[in-house]
Tab-separated table of C-alpha atoms in Angstrom:
chain	number	residue	atom	x	y	z
A	529	MET	CA	0.005	-0.003	0.018
A	530	GLN	CA	1.273	3.407	-0.980
A	531	ALA	CA	1.588	6.096	1.552
A	532	PRO	CA	-0.885	9.034	1.234
A	533	ALA	CA	0.210	11.611	-1.339
A	534	ALA	CA	0.907	14.264	1.261
A	535	THR	CA	3.400	12.105	3.109
A	536	ARG	CA	4.857	9.986	0.207
A	537	ARG	CA	8.577	10.402	-0.262
A	538	PRO	CA	9.603	12.301	-3.334
A	539	SER	CA	10.761	10.233	-6.209
A	540	ASP	CA	13.674	12.397	-7.153
A	541	GLY	CA	16.172	9.837	-6.085
A	542	SER	CA	17.057	11.556	-2.714
A	543	HIS	CA	16.310	8.369	-0.887
A	544	SER	CA	18.982	6.459	-2.703
A	545	GLU	CA	21.383	9.236	-1.874
A	546	LEU	CA	20.515	8.862	1.784
A	547	ASP	CA	21.032	5.036	1.511
A	548	GLU	CA	24.383	5.525	-0.126
A	549	ASN	CA	25.419	8.151	2.526
A	550	HIS	CA	24.246	5.717	5.178
A	551	LEU	CA	26.483	2.998	3.755
A	552	GLU	CA	29.451	5.288	3.659
A	553	VAL	CA	28.843	6.268	7.243
A	554	THR	CA	28.549	2.796	8.274
A	555	ARG	CA	31.716	1.867	6.546
A	556	ARG	CA	33.597	4.638	8.164
A	557	THR	CA	32.230	4.083	11.685
A	558	SER	CA	32.302	0.303	11.682
A	559	ALA	CA	35.555	0.698	13.640
A	560	LEU	CA	33.584	2.326	16.444
A	561	PHE	CA	30.592	0.167	16.253
A	562	PRO	CA	31.606	-3.196	14.911
A	563	ALA	CA	29.275	-6.147	14.271
A	564	ARG	CA	28.610	-8.427	17.141
A	565	GLU	CA	30.812	-11.176	15.690
A	566	GLU	CA	33.751	-8.688	15.593
A	567	ARG	CA	33.162	-7.520	19.010
A	568	GLU	CA	33.126	-11.014	20.434
A	569	ARG	CA	36.457	-11.908	18.573
A	570	TRP	CA	38.136	-8.735	20.108
A	571	ASP	CA	36.761	-9.513	23.449
A	572	ASN	CA	38.256	-12.874	23.326
A	573	PHE	CA	41.495	-11.477	22.017
A	574	LEU	CA	41.723	-9.011	24.888
A	575	THR	CA	40.931	-11.565	27.553
A	576	ARG	CA	43.694	-13.954	26.197
A	577	GLU	CA	46.256	-11.161	25.638
A	578	LEU	CA	45.781	-9.433	28.974
A	579	ALA	CA	46.119	-12.668	30.796
A	580	ARG	CA	49.423	-13.315	29.039
A	581	ALA	CA	50.617	-9.730	29.772
A	582	TYR	CA	49.736	-10.196	33.365
A	583	ASP	CA	51.890	-13.226	33.651
A	584	ARG	CA	54.773	-11.550	31.945
A	585	VAL	CA	54.569	-8.592	34.254
A	586	GLY	CA	54.691	-10.835	37.233
A	587	ALA	CA	57.900	-12.441	35.902
A	588	GLY	CA	59.455	-9.183	34.773
A	589	SER	CA	60.530	-5.799	35.961
A	590	VAL	CA	58.378	-3.859	38.433
A	591	THR	CA	59.759	-0.604	37.058
A	592	PRO	CA	59.258	0.838	33.486
A	593	THR	CA	61.585	-0.452	30.784
A	594	LEU	CA	60.249	1.862	28.041
A	595	ASP	CA	62.517	3.556	25.569
A	596	LEU	CA	60.971	7.016	25.867
A	597	VAL	CA	62.558	8.330	22.677
A	598	ALA	CA	61.320	5.555	20.566
A	599	PHE	CA	57.910	5.723	22.301
A	600	GLY	CA	57.722	9.444	21.644
A	601	ASN	CA	58.534	8.915	17.938
A	602	GLU	CA	55.772	6.178	17.708
A	603	LEU	CA	53.319	8.264	19.473
A	604	ALA	CA	53.935	11.144	17.162
A	605	GLY	CA	52.920	8.874	14.255
A	606	PHE	CA	49.312	8.793	15.468
A	607	ASP	CA	48.016	11.714	13.499
A	608	PHE	CA	44.492	10.402	13.582
A	609	ARG	CA	44.033	10.955	9.872
A	610	THR	CA	44.538	7.485	8.654
A	611	PRO	CA	42.642	4.765	10.531
A	612	ARG	CA	44.600	1.802	11.778
A	613	PRO	CA	43.443	-1.853	12.376
A	614	LEU	CA	42.070	-2.425	15.794
A	615	GLY	CA	44.117	-5.494	16.403
A	616	GLU	CA	47.355	-3.506	15.714
A	617	LEU	CA	46.230	-0.861	18.129
A	618	LEU	CA	45.306	-3.313	20.925
A	619	GLU	CA	48.603	-5.058	20.648
A	620	TRP	CA	50.426	-1.768	20.615
A	621	THR	CA	48.718	-0.371	23.707
A	622	ILE	CA	49.260	-3.600	25.716
A	623	ALA	CA	52.889	-3.390	24.989
A	624	GLN	CA	53.081	0.098	26.065
A	625	MET	CA	51.292	-0.593	29.271
A	626	GLU	CA	53.474	-3.670	29.903
A	627	HIS	CA	56.764	-1.731	29.478
A	628	GLY	CA	55.792	1.851	30.311
A	629	LEU	CA	54.389	1.618	33.896
A	630	VAL	CA	55.431	1.059	37.481
A	631	HIS	CA	53.468	-2.202	37.879
A	632	VAL	CA	51.245	-2.021	40.938
A	633	THR	CA	49.980	-5.360	39.956
A	634	HIS	CA	53.340	-6.957	40.475
A	635	PRO	CA	53.609	-9.091	43.626
A	636	ARG	CA	56.941	-7.356	44.533
A	637	TYR	CA	55.371	-3.802	44.261
A	638	PHE	CA	55.763	-2.598	47.891
A	639	GLY	CA	54.957	1.006	47.128
A	640	LEU	CA	51.778	2.966	47.811
A	641	PHE	CA	48.357	1.282	48.625
A	642	ASN	CA	47.049	0.809	45.123
A	643	PRO	CA	47.531	-2.972	44.916
A	644	ALA	CA	46.500	-5.498	42.175
A	645	PRO	CA	42.732	-5.332	41.775
A	646	THR	CA	40.471	-8.193	42.704
A	647	PHE	CA	39.225	-10.207	39.714
A	648	PRO	CA	35.507	-9.349	40.638
A	649	ALA	CA	36.402	-5.733	40.401
A	650	GLN	CA	37.846	-6.175	36.957
A	651	CYS	CA	34.687	-8.030	35.903
A	652	ALA	CA	32.665	-5.037	37.337
A	653	ASP	CA	34.585	-2.618	35.046
A	654	ARG	CA	33.766	-4.722	31.919
A	655	ILE	CA	30.038	-4.889	32.916
A	656	ALA	CA	29.828	-1.252	33.686
A	657	ALA	CA	31.561	-0.330	30.362
A	658	VAL	CA	29.146	-2.412	28.338
A	659	PHE	CA	25.978	-0.933	29.870
A	660	ASN	CA	27.475	2.387	30.603
A	661	PRO	CA	24.745	3.553	33.084
A	662	GLN	CA	24.556	7.295	34.037
A	663	LEU	CA	24.123	7.276	37.775
A	664	ALA	CA	23.014	10.813	38.289
A	665	THR	CA	19.508	9.721	39.192
A	666	ALA	CA	17.785	6.655	40.484
A	667	THR	CA	15.056	7.241	37.800
A	668	THR	CA	17.424	6.480	34.982
A	669	SER	CA	19.594	3.809	36.765
A	670	PRO	CA	17.561	2.490	39.564
A	671	ALA	CA	19.369	-0.913	39.904
A	672	ALA	CA	22.857	0.657	39.824
A	673	VAL	CA	21.944	3.396	42.300
A	674	GLU	CA	20.620	0.985	44.753
A	675	ILE	CA	23.424	-1.403	44.404
A	676	GLU	CA	25.787	1.474	45.326
A	677	ALA	CA	23.474	2.665	48.247
A	678	HIS	CA	23.279	-0.933	49.551
A	679	VAL	CA	27.123	-1.215	49.666
A	680	ILE	CA	27.506	2.180	51.320
A	681	ARG	CA	25.034	1.278	53.941
A	682	SER	CA	26.909	-1.977	54.606
A	683	VAL	CA	30.369	-0.290	54.926
A	684	ALA	CA	28.893	2.407	57.184
A	685	ASP	CA	27.368	-0.301	59.411
A	686	ARG	CA	30.650	-2.127	59.450
A	687	ALA	CA	32.312	1.145	60.582
A	688	GLY	CA	29.857	1.582	63.400
A	689	LEU	CA	27.805	4.492	61.970
A	690	PRO	CA	24.071	4.545	62.839
A	691	ALA	CA	21.417	2.980	60.494
A	692	GLU	CA	20.451	6.235	58.962
A	693	ALA	CA	24.054	6.904	57.790
A	694	CYS	CA	24.377	7.468	54.092
A	695	GLY	CA	26.900	8.491	51.412
A	696	HIS	CA	28.196	7.742	47.989
A	697	PHE	CA	31.194	6.457	45.950
A	698	THR	CA	33.664	9.031	44.800
A	699	THR	CA	36.505	9.090	42.221
A	700	ALA	CA	39.026	8.946	45.145
A	701	GLY	CA	39.815	9.933	48.630
A	702	SER	CA	40.468	13.609	47.836
A	703	GLU	CA	36.931	13.986	46.467
A	704	ALA	CA	35.568	12.368	49.632
A	705	ASN	CA	37.599	14.690	51.870
A	706	TYR	CA	36.426	17.568	49.928
A	707	THR	CA	32.859	16.585	50.389
A	708	ALA	CA	33.556	16.386	54.198
A	709	LEU	CA	34.879	19.893	54.324
A	710	ILE	CA	31.964	21.262	52.249
A	711	CYS	CA	29.528	19.420	54.708
A	712	ALA	CA	31.476	20.956	57.722
A	713	LEU	CA	31.180	24.486	56.307
A	714	THR	CA	27.518	24.050	55.415
A	715	ARG	CA	26.580	22.886	58.844
A	716	SER	CA	28.710	25.480	60.528
A	717	SER	CA	26.852	28.408	58.901
A	718	HIS	CA	23.515	28.492	56.965
A	719	GLY	CA	24.988	31.464	55.098
A	720	PHE	CA	27.784	29.471	53.595
A	721	ALA	CA	25.541	28.040	50.752
A	722	THR	CA	24.855	31.539	49.330
A	723	GLU	CA	27.652	33.752	50.627
A	724	GLY	CA	30.577	31.357	50.893
A	725	ALA	CA	33.404	32.085	53.282
A	726	ARG	CA	32.196	35.712	53.574
A	727	CYS	CA	29.442	34.544	55.862
A	728	PHE	CA	31.983	33.853	58.750
A	729	GLN	CA	32.914	36.466	61.183
A	730	GLY	CA	36.531	35.420	60.911
A	731	PRO	CA	38.683	33.173	58.695
A	732	PRO	CA	37.318	29.534	58.823
A	733	VAL	CA	40.058	26.875	59.677
A	734	PHE	CA	40.191	23.145	60.153
A	735	TYR	CA	42.707	20.867	61.730
A	736	ALA	CA	44.805	17.884	60.478
A	737	SER	CA	48.013	16.229	61.475
A	738	ARG	CA	51.151	17.449	59.808
A	739	GLU	CA	51.530	13.853	58.693
A	740	SER	CA	48.076	13.822	57.078
A	741	HIS	CA	47.666	13.662	53.289
A	742	LEU	CA	48.319	17.089	51.946
A	743	ALA	CA	45.621	16.959	49.501
A	744	TRP	CA	43.981	18.990	52.296
A	745	LEU	CA	45.773	22.075	50.914
A	746	LYS	CA	44.253	21.613	47.551
A	747	ILE	CA	40.865	20.940	49.026
A	748	ALA	CA	40.934	24.211	51.034
A	749	HIS	CA	42.051	26.145	47.945
A	750	MET	CA	39.035	24.579	45.964
A	751	ALA	CA	36.599	25.302	48.745
A	752	GLY	CA	37.457	28.982	48.627
A	753	ILE	CA	38.801	29.322	52.249
A	754	GLY	CA	42.492	29.314	51.169
A	755	ARG	CA	45.310	27.011	51.909
A	756	SER	CA	46.205	28.928	55.273
A	757	ALA	CA	42.902	27.486	56.549
A	758	VAL	CA	44.655	24.076	56.921
A	759	ARG	CA	46.034	24.002	60.470
A	760	LEU	CA	48.659	21.303	60.451
A	761	VAL	CA	48.899	20.052	64.018
A	762	ALA	CA	52.179	18.749	65.451
A	763	THR	CA	52.631	15.034	65.972
A	764	ASP	CA	53.566	13.093	69.108
A	765	GLY	CA	57.007	11.971	67.847
A	766	CYS	CA	55.457	8.654	66.621
A	767	GLY	CA	53.543	9.991	63.659
A	768	ARG	CA	50.102	10.553	65.318
A	769	MET	CA	48.441	13.805	65.843
A	770	ASP	CA	49.190	15.224	69.338
A	771	ALA	CA	45.777	15.687	71.098
A	772	ASN	CA	47.332	18.204	73.417
A	773	ALA	CA	48.795	20.230	70.615
A	774	LEU	CA	45.404	20.068	68.813
A	775	ALA	CA	43.681	21.471	71.943
A	776	HIS	CA	46.266	24.241	72.258
A	777	THR	CA	46.092	25.217	68.493
A	778	LEU	CA	42.279	25.380	68.834
A	779	ARG	CA	42.419	27.631	71.913
A	780	VAL	CA	44.920	30.026	70.220
A	781	ASP	CA	42.863	30.181	67.067
A	782	CYS	CA	39.740	31.131	68.838
A	783	ASP	CA	41.558	33.810	70.793
A	784	ARG	CA	42.820	35.213	67.555
A	785	GLY	CA	39.360	35.353	65.899
A	786	ARG	CA	39.637	32.369	63.571
A	787	ILE	CA	36.539	30.190	63.176
A	788	PRO	CA	37.180	26.445	63.773
A	789	ILE	CA	35.117	24.312	61.479
A	790	MET	CA	36.354	20.708	61.432
A	791	ILE	CA	38.881	18.284	62.937
A	792	ALA	CA	40.180	15.660	60.363
A	793	ALA	CA	41.867	12.802	61.913
A	794	THR	CA	43.838	10.292	59.831
A	795	ALA	CA	43.510	6.629	60.153
A	796	GLY	CA	46.466	5.360	58.252
A	797	THR	CA	49.002	8.112	57.422
A	798	THR	CA	50.594	7.957	53.867
A	799	ASN	CA	54.191	7.543	54.978
A	800	ALA	CA	53.836	5.462	58.094
A	801	GLY	CA	50.358	4.016	58.567
A	802	MET	CA	49.833	5.687	61.839
A	803	ILE	CA	46.302	6.237	63.349
A	804	ASP	CA	45.600	9.469	65.109
A	805	PRO	CA	44.029	9.268	68.620
A	806	LEU	CA	40.483	8.958	67.242
A	807	VAL	CA	38.698	8.909	70.622
A	808	ALA	CA	40.551	12.036	71.935
A	809	CYS	CA	39.949	13.908	68.594
A	810	ALA	CA	36.270	13.002	68.839
A	811	GLU	CA	36.164	14.393	72.307
A	812	ILE	CA	37.814	17.657	71.301
A	813	ALA	CA	35.574	18.123	68.368
A	814	ARG	CA	32.417	17.456	70.479
A	815	SER	CA	33.581	20.021	73.044
A	816	TYR	CA	33.998	22.774	70.284
A	817	GLY	CA	30.886	21.692	68.268
A	818	LEU	CA	33.060	20.899	65.360
A	819	TRP	CA	32.475	18.520	62.420
A	820	TYR	CA	34.636	15.454	63.087
A	821	HIS	CA	35.933	13.686	59.930
A	822	VAL	CA	38.124	10.550	59.834
A	823	ASP	CA	40.271	10.121	56.749
A	824	ALA	CA	40.580	6.273	56.667
A	825	ALA	CA	41.303	6.095	52.963
A	826	TRP	CA	43.455	2.991	53.389
A	827	GLY	CA	43.409	2.233	57.072
A	828	GLY	CA	39.695	1.897	56.952
A	829	ALA	CA	39.983	-1.644	55.471
A	830	LEU	CA	40.682	-2.780	59.113
A	831	ILE	CA	36.935	-2.792	59.657
A	832	ALA	CA	36.768	-6.034	57.575
A	833	SER	CA	38.758	-7.909	60.311
A	834	ASP	CA	37.072	-8.875	63.479
A	835	THR	CA	40.493	-9.153	65.260
A	836	LEU	CA	41.890	-5.956	63.931
A	837	ARG	CA	39.170	-3.523	63.769
A	838	GLY	CA	39.780	-2.397	67.407
A	839	ALA	CA	42.684	-0.207	66.057
A	840	LEU	CA	39.998	2.041	64.716
A	841	ASN	CA	38.236	2.484	67.960
A	842	GLY	CA	36.641	5.949	67.857
A	843	ILE	CA	35.899	5.957	64.083
A	844	GLU	CA	32.287	5.255	64.876
A	845	ARG	CA	31.919	8.760	66.519
A	846	ALA	CA	32.835	10.511	63.256
A	847	ASP	CA	30.425	12.763	61.481
A	848	SER	CA	31.977	11.490	58.271
A	849	ILE	CA	34.454	8.988	56.993
A	850	THR	CA	36.559	8.559	53.948
A	851	ILE	CA	37.458	4.972	52.796
A	852	ASP	CA	39.131	4.276	49.419
A	853	ALA	CA	38.006	0.943	47.964
A	854	HIS	CA	40.816	1.080	45.501
A	855	LYS	CA	43.414	0.854	48.225
A	856	TRP	CA	43.267	-2.022	50.661
A	857	PHE	CA	39.958	-3.259	49.460
A	858	ALA	CA	41.727	-3.710	46.103
A	859	THR	CA	39.189	-2.618	43.568
A	860	THR	CA	40.291	-1.068	40.384
A	861	MET	CA	41.478	2.588	40.506
A	862	GLY	CA	39.182	5.469	41.111
A	863	CYS	CA	36.867	4.139	43.662
A	864	GLY	CA	36.470	6.173	46.951
A	865	MET	CA	33.613	6.257	49.492
A	866	PHE	CA	32.214	9.026	51.554
A	867	LEU	CA	30.049	7.996	54.518
A	868	THR	CA	28.192	10.386	56.909
A	869	ARG	CA	25.733	10.091	59.730
A	870	HIS	CA	24.130	13.449	58.674
A	871	ALA	CA	22.034	12.846	55.563
A	872	SER	CA	20.307	16.171	55.721
A	873	VAL	CA	23.665	18.009	55.783
A	874	LEU	CA	24.830	16.087	52.707
A	875	SER	CA	21.621	16.870	50.839
A	876	SER	CA	21.670	20.601	51.681
A	877	ALA	CA	25.325	20.834	50.613
A	878	PHE	CA	24.787	19.757	47.070
A	879	GLN	CA	21.104	20.168	46.378
A	880	VAL	CA	20.132	21.683	43.053
A	881	SER	CA	17.068	21.433	40.886
A	882	THR	CA	16.815	21.580	37.138
A	883	SER	CA	14.105	20.943	34.744
A	884	PHE	CA	15.939	18.571	32.506
A	885	MET	CA	16.621	15.976	35.240
A	886	PRO	CA	13.868	13.358	35.571
A	887	SER	CA	13.834	13.418	39.427
A	888	ASN	CA	15.123	15.327	42.359
A	889	VAL	CA	14.987	13.141	45.471
A	890	PRO	CA	17.361	13.987	48.471
A	891	ASN	CA	19.473	11.125	49.712
A	892	ARG	CA	18.431	8.983	46.664
A	893	ASP	CA	19.367	10.835	43.481
A	894	PRO	CA	23.250	10.886	43.463
A	895	TYR	CA	23.464	14.214	41.648
A	896	VAL	CA	21.840	16.051	44.594
A	897	ILE	CA	24.179	14.535	47.201
A	898	THR	CA	27.611	14.594	45.390
A	899	VAL	CA	29.897	17.138	43.712
A	900	GLN	CA	29.613	14.935	40.658
A	901	TRP	CA	26.836	15.132	38.163
A	902	SER	CA	27.422	12.541	35.510
A	903	ARG	CA	28.677	9.446	37.445
A	904	ARG	CA	30.173	6.156	36.455
A	905	PHE	CA	29.022	2.954	38.112
A	906	LEU	CA	31.877	2.762	40.538
A	907	GLY	CA	30.266	0.742	43.377
A	908	LEU	CA	29.879	-2.354	41.392
A	909	ARG	CA	33.548	-3.067	41.816
A	910	LEU	CA	33.184	-3.305	45.549
A	911	PHE	CA	29.717	-4.957	45.486
A	912	LEU	CA	31.072	-7.872	43.444
A	913	SER	CA	34.181	-8.168	45.538
A	914	LEU	CA	32.350	-8.075	48.817
A	915	ALA	CA	29.519	-10.443	47.468
A	916	ALA	CA	32.222	-12.941	46.279
A	917	ALA	CA	34.499	-12.889	49.410
A	918	GLY	CA	32.269	-11.651	52.159
A	919	TRP	CA	33.517	-9.543	55.138
A	920	ALA	CA	35.474	-12.690	56.362
A	921	GLY	CA	37.283	-13.093	53.037
A	922	TYR	CA	38.296	-9.420	53.030
A	923	GLY	CA	39.351	-9.811	56.758
A	924	LYS	CA	41.610	-12.635	55.803
A	925	HIS	CA	43.121	-10.576	53.057
A	926	VAL	CA	43.945	-7.636	55.440
A	927	GLU	CA	45.198	-10.054	58.153
A	928	ARG	CA	47.469	-11.797	55.641
A	929	SER	CA	49.009	-8.535	54.638
A	930	ILE	CA	49.882	-7.639	58.219
A	931	ALA	CA	51.342	-11.165	58.719
A	932	LEU	CA	53.574	-10.616	55.696
A	933	THR	CA	54.505	-7.180	57.086
A	934	GLU	CA	55.543	-8.752	60.442
A	935	LEU	CA	57.644	-11.407	58.563
A	936	LEU	CA	59.458	-8.610	56.731
A	937	LYS	CA	60.001	-6.714	59.891
A	938	GLU	CA	61.509	-9.766	61.567
A	939	LYS	CA	63.849	-10.492	58.721
A	940	LEU	CA	65.116	-6.991	58.607
A	941	LEU	CA	65.624	-6.629	62.308
A	942	ALA	CA	67.614	-9.847	62.203
A	943	ARG	CA	70.018	-8.308	59.570
A	944	GLY	CA	70.590	-5.030	61.524
A	945	TRP	CA	67.968	-2.817	59.830
A	946	ALA	CA	65.717	-0.576	62.110
A	947	ILE	CA	61.993	-0.044	62.009
A	948	LEU	CA	60.964	3.352	62.982
A	949	ASN	CA	57.094	3.181	62.931
A	950	ASP	CA	54.840	1.167	65.118
A	951	SER	CA	51.835	0.922	62.906
A	952	PRO	CA	48.780	-1.530	63.219
A	953	VAL	CA	48.601	-1.497	59.360
A	954	ALA	CA	50.753	-3.100	56.690
A	955	VAL	CA	53.509	-0.596	56.202
A	956	LEU	CA	57.091	-0.209	57.573
A	957	CYS	CA	59.367	2.759	57.813
A	958	ILE	CA	62.701	1.252	57.342
A	959	GLN	CA	66.099	2.758	58.386
A	960	PRO	CA	69.136	1.196	56.862
A	961	PRO	CA	72.326	0.497	58.833
A	962	ALA	CA	74.625	3.569	58.975
A	963	ARG	CA	77.250	1.864	56.742
A	964	PHE	CA	74.748	1.504	53.846
A	965	GLY	CA	74.681	5.303	53.146
A	966	ASP	CA	71.757	7.578	52.443
A	967	VAL	CA	68.321	6.340	51.827
A	968	ARG	CA	67.598	7.884	48.345
A	969	THR	CA	70.681	6.263	46.942
A	970	ILE	CA	69.614	2.909	48.247
A	971	VAL	CA	66.212	3.271	46.771
A	972	GLY	CA	67.645	4.449	43.492
A	973	ARG	CA	69.736	1.268	43.175
A	974	ILE	CA	66.759	-0.964	43.996
A	975	LEU	CA	64.465	0.768	41.447
A	976	SER	CA	67.117	0.506	38.765
A	977	ALA	CA	67.382	-3.194	39.190
A	978	GLY	CA	63.663	-3.485	38.767
A	979	ARG	CA	63.179	-6.603	40.917
A	980	VAL	CA	61.143	-4.826	43.625
A	981	TRP	CA	59.528	-1.452	44.148
A	982	VAL	CA	59.886	0.660	47.425
A	983	ALA	CA	59.761	4.314	48.043
A	984	ALA	CA	61.972	6.882	49.756
A	985	ALA	CA	59.965	9.023	52.246
A	986	THR	CA	60.242	10.946	55.501
A	987	PHE	CA	58.926	9.979	59.034
A	988	GLU	CA	59.109	12.434	61.831
A	989	GLY	CA	61.903	14.330	59.931
A	990	ARG	CA	63.985	11.304	59.159
A	991	GLU	CA	64.598	9.778	55.729
A	992	ILE	CA	63.284	6.324	55.541
A	993	ILE	CA	62.577	3.459	53.088
A	994	ARG	CA	58.809	2.857	52.953
A	995	ALA	CA	57.457	-0.623	52.199
A	996	CYS	CA	53.744	-1.323	52.136
A	997	VAL	CA	52.552	-4.930	51.788
A	998	THR	CA	48.969	-4.959	50.457
A	999	HIS	CA	49.164	-6.941	47.268
A	1000	GLY	CA	46.829	-9.952	47.704
A	1001	GLU	CA	49.202	-12.301	45.771
A	1002	THR	CA	52.470	-11.347	47.503
A	1003	THR	CA	54.225	-14.439	48.861
A	1004	THR	CA	56.842	-15.238	51.510
A	1005	ASP	CA	59.341	-15.631	48.705
A	1006	ASP	CA	58.538	-12.126	47.521
A	1007	ILE	CA	59.288	-10.821	50.997
A	1008	THR	CA	62.730	-12.733	50.972
A	1009	GLU	CA	63.508	-11.194	47.707
A	1010	LEU	CA	62.756	-7.707	48.946
A	1011	VAL	CA	65.134	-8.234	52.032
A	1012	ASN	CA	67.792	-9.460	49.655
A	1013	ALA	CA	67.318	-6.462	47.381
A	1014	LEU	CA	67.778	-4.035	50.360
A	1015	ASP	CA	70.884	-5.848	51.477
A	1016	CYS	CA	72.315	-5.869	47.964
A	1017	ALA	CA	71.545	-2.146	47.576
A	1018	GLY	CA	73.569	-1.124	50.655
């Protein structure tokens, strides 16, 4: 049946031109949206080649072996004018990753706390990439939003926060800590939402240990209160915030017209894994009516262990908590968490309403409780990992890391090395025997050999070698090789 004359397509051949254009566009974009059979072939290729690369990394150098000059020349050849075959591109990219990174997935990477990710977390990334949900609202992604909320409630409960606690996943700990400061400022003065720092009668300030993560300086800058608002409190000589120094600094600031807003205690300092006196900090915060935040970005994983979680006594009194799932919970990178007992403050801090969003529900739609708007499905990584291993499985993972750290400590002490920190988490601040020379030279020799990776750092003003044992596949043989590498570098 023909279409009515008024709606019939013209017979001037324009439809054939459209068809030809469509075929040409399809030909040119098939690399972006290949047929299903092609996708399956490349998926299988990637699975196979990535597994082989992972094995080669574990048997090879921890440090980069890339020829940067050759790499730069190759990279310059990508002018993006002439398309290249996908297979060639995938092989090239895997090779660059294999040779051009410090390999945190290597079992002898004893660096920072971004260990090899769990396999369930890697599966989660593949699933999220295929469905690509936008987690701005629960209306558009109800399953994904509720999965994340469920995990947040479970982690908050494990940390000892009340049942009404809420929060969300973040890109990392810095975003979570930034959220804490915004909440603290919002609760401190109703005028902050509209007037910013001008609403305060004096300069707003907050308190963190001088051994805390200095992302706090950037956070204060972004929040508009200035880097001088970060009051870095002296430590007790063992890497923990000195509660007496905190109380003294608060009194002096009040006398000088500054406006205290928040105390940010650290549960697992970057260099030494020290935990600030959480109970004492909570008491001081309560006495001054301040927001109490605990940055437990990596030490927070202790909540998984029934035998070790006591080291975090006092965290349950926090107004908010930061925990990074991509650290000791070993998800893929870019997976932090912000937890708070004050749902109403969180909502008021980030509430906004626009006509183009399908819903606007406080404490449910993520775009009205986070600094982000468009949001990736981050929480699936921890959901699948927790669901697969349970809290008990994660507890064993944490306990095993600490047991290996103790083994490393015993071996080093037996060979005349010194350990300067006394941390309940899996990191050692190592001081070489005096005859070995300076720390940075020793570390440089170790890294050039490529067999293990450690870092040079400072602890209480002293140069140290920092070794962190959080990789889930590190063995006792790897610990022995680290000890031998340290001895050989001296």
